[in-house]
Amino acid sequence: MKAVHFLLQGKGGVGKSFVASLVAQYLRDTIGKDKVACYDTDPVNQTFSRYAALKTKTVNILEKDNNINSRNFDSLIEEIINSKKEIAVIDNGAATFIPLLHYMAENMIADMLKEMGIEVIIHVVLTGGQGLEDTIVGLNTVLERLNGRVMVWSNEYFGDVVRNDKEVSEFNVISKNQDKIVGIITIPNRTKDTFGKDIEVMVKNNLTFEEVKSSSLFTLIPRQRLLTVQRDIFAQLSQFTFSGNILTTEQ
């Protein structure tokens, strides 16, 4: 059974493409590099496509009038359906968030893929700090508009993801949609001068964790810090198991 992982969030600059790279790297490590296809549909910041090791394909889905080029997106979906690769990871930008949601809902893309035996998993980032409310709106919009299972990413880089003294798992949008939410992955807020700086260098240079191991940009200790980040994120993802290569809650 095949699966498509969409990265969707209406708020820009929240680490969505970084999360896309984490998802892709984990899946490649788990089921094999040759079984994962990566796509970047962000018309403004094509960060995901800059990860050379992931061999990401850029797909232009935005028209000049800020509407979705339905033919291009149709072709992308058909490519995924016909591909021999088992998993697709699609990063989408904030500029196309609303029109893409409209297109996917109107054309019942998630339902169609499920009918064809392709599971749909939507990854949505929540971030601390000033962007929290906007990212909650983005998550709620995805849950209301699309029929797919949702993985929530709590990115604490900009601050604790806390609202009215409630942790992410206690947010109303989470508790009301337990039937749709697969789980919550936390990117913890680590020391900015060490872990934070190392992650910035890795992301700026669009490196995977595997590339970090041999990169001259990092000495021994920074390299070990980044591998600690990798182990932490991958350990959280490993709480979910594959059933026919589909990410599901382990029972």
Tab-separated table of N, CA and C in Angstrom, residues 8 96-111 122 137-148 150 177 180:
chain	number	residue	atom	x	y	z
A	8	LEU	N	1.533	20.962	5.008
A	8	LEU	CA	0.627	22.087	4.771
A	8	LEU	C	0.576	23.008	5.992
A	96	THR	N	0.462	29.155	-1.489
A	96	THR	CA	-0.520	28.318	-2.177
A	96	THR	C	-1.398	27.537	-1.207
A	97	PHE	N	-1.305	27.847	0.065
A	97	PHE	CA	-2.019	27.079	1.084
A	97	PHE	C	-3.529	27.069	0.857
A	98	ILE	N	-4.139	28.242	0.804
A	98	ILE	CA	-5.598	28.333	0.655
A	98	ILE	C	-6.061	27.814	-0.707
A	99	PRO	N	-5.465	28.272	-1.822
A	99	PRO	CA	-5.927	27.743	-3.110
A	99	PRO	C	-5.714	26.235	-3.254
A	100	LEU	N	-4.639	25.698	-2.681
A	100	LEU	CA	-4.415	24.257	-2.766
A	100	LEU	C	-5.437	23.500	-1.931
A	101	LEU	N	-5.758	24.011	-0.748
A	101	LEU	CA	-6.801	23.376	0.070
A	101	LEU	C	-8.127	23.360	-0.679
A	102	HIS	N	-8.449	24.480	-1.316
A	102	HIS	CA	-9.703	24.563	-2.081
A	102	HIS	C	-9.707	23.537	-3.203
A	103	TYR	N	-8.595	23.452	-3.914
A	103	TYR	CA	-8.495	22.505	-5.026
A	103	TYR	C	-8.628	21.075	-4.534
A	104	MET	N	-7.897	20.743	-3.452
A	104	MET	CA	-7.916	19.372	-2.944
A	104	MET	C	-9.294	18.990	-2.411
A	105	ALA	N	-9.954	19.955	-1.739
A	105	ALA	CA	-11.287	19.675	-1.196
A	105	ALA	C	-12.311	19.533	-2.316
A	106	GLU	N	-12.272	20.455	-3.290
A	106	GLU	CA	-13.242	20.436	-4.387
A	106	GLU	C	-13.121	19.176	-5.232
A	107	ASN	N	-11.876	18.741	-5.442
A	107	ASN	CA	-11.635	17.561	-6.268
A	107	ASN	C	-11.530	16.276	-5.453
A	108	MET	N	-11.746	16.394	-4.136
A	108	MET	CA	-11.745	15.234	-3.239
A	108	MET	C	-10.497	14.365	-3.459
A	109	ILE	N	-9.342	15.057	-3.483
A	109	ILE	CA	-8.076	14.377	-3.769
A	109	ILE	C	-7.766	13.303	-2.732
A	110	ALA	N	-7.925	13.637	-1.452
A	110	ALA	CA	-7.611	12.660	-0.396
A	110	ALA	C	-8.504	11.435	-0.502
A	111	ASP	N	-9.792	11.657	-0.753
A	111	ASP	CA	-10.737	10.541	-0.877
A	111	ASP	C	-10.404	9.668	-2.085
A	122	ILE	N	-1.230	14.192	6.471
A	122	ILE	CA	-0.960	15.623	6.363
A	122	ILE	C	-0.183	16.074	7.593
A	137	VAL	N	-4.720	28.393	13.446
A	137	VAL	CA	-5.723	28.629	12.402
A	137	VAL	C	-5.443	27.724	11.210
A	138	GLY	N	-4.170	27.609	10.830
A	138	GLY	CA	-3.794	26.749	9.717
A	138	GLY	C	-4.152	25.297	9.971
A	139	LEU	N	-3.866	24.820	11.179
A	139	LEU	CA	-4.191	23.440	11.545
A	139	LEU	C	-5.700	23.222	11.505
A	140	ASN	N	-6.445	24.139	12.084
A	140	ASN	CA	-7.898	24.008	12.117
A	140	ASN	C	-8.489	24.000	10.694
A	141	THR	N	-7.914	24.818	9.816
A	141	THR	CA	-8.383	24.877	8.424
A	141	THR	C	-8.158	23.540	7.728
A	142	VAL	N	-6.992	22.948	7.933
A	142	VAL	CA	-6.691	21.641	7.338
A	142	VAL	C	-7.669	20.586	7.846
A	143	LEU	N	-7.907	20.573	9.141
A	143	LEU	CA	-8.799	19.577	9.737
A	143	LEU	C	-10.225	19.731	9.230
A	144	GLU	N	-10.644	20.973	9.004
A	144	GLU	CA	-12.011	21.222	8.530
A	144	GLU	C	-12.182	20.906	7.055
A	145	ARG	N	-11.148	21.163	6.256
A	145	ARG	CA	-11.310	21.096	4.805
A	145	ARG	C	-10.919	19.762	4.179
A	146	LEU	N	-9.979	19.037	4.808
A	146	LEU	CA	-9.446	17.850	4.147
A	146	LEU	C	-9.755	16.569	4.909
A	147	ASN	N	-9.944	15.515	4.155
A	147	ASN	CA	-10.202	14.201	4.734
A	147	ASN	C	-8.923	13.380	4.687
A	148	GLY	N	-8.130	13.513	5.717
A	148	GLY	CA	-6.869	12.770	5.797
A	148	GLY	C	-6.394	12.761	7.225
A	150	VAL	N	-3.819	13.486	10.230
A	150	VAL	CA	-2.941	14.627	10.456
A	150	VAL	C	-1.900	14.324	11.533
A	177	ASN	N	-10.449	16.792	17.582
A	177	ASN	CA	-10.187	16.087	16.321
A	177	ASN	C	-9.315	14.857	16.520
A	180	LYS	N	-8.936	12.285	13.779
A	180	LYS	CA	-8.153	12.597	12.582
A	180	LYS	C	-6.652	12.703	12.863
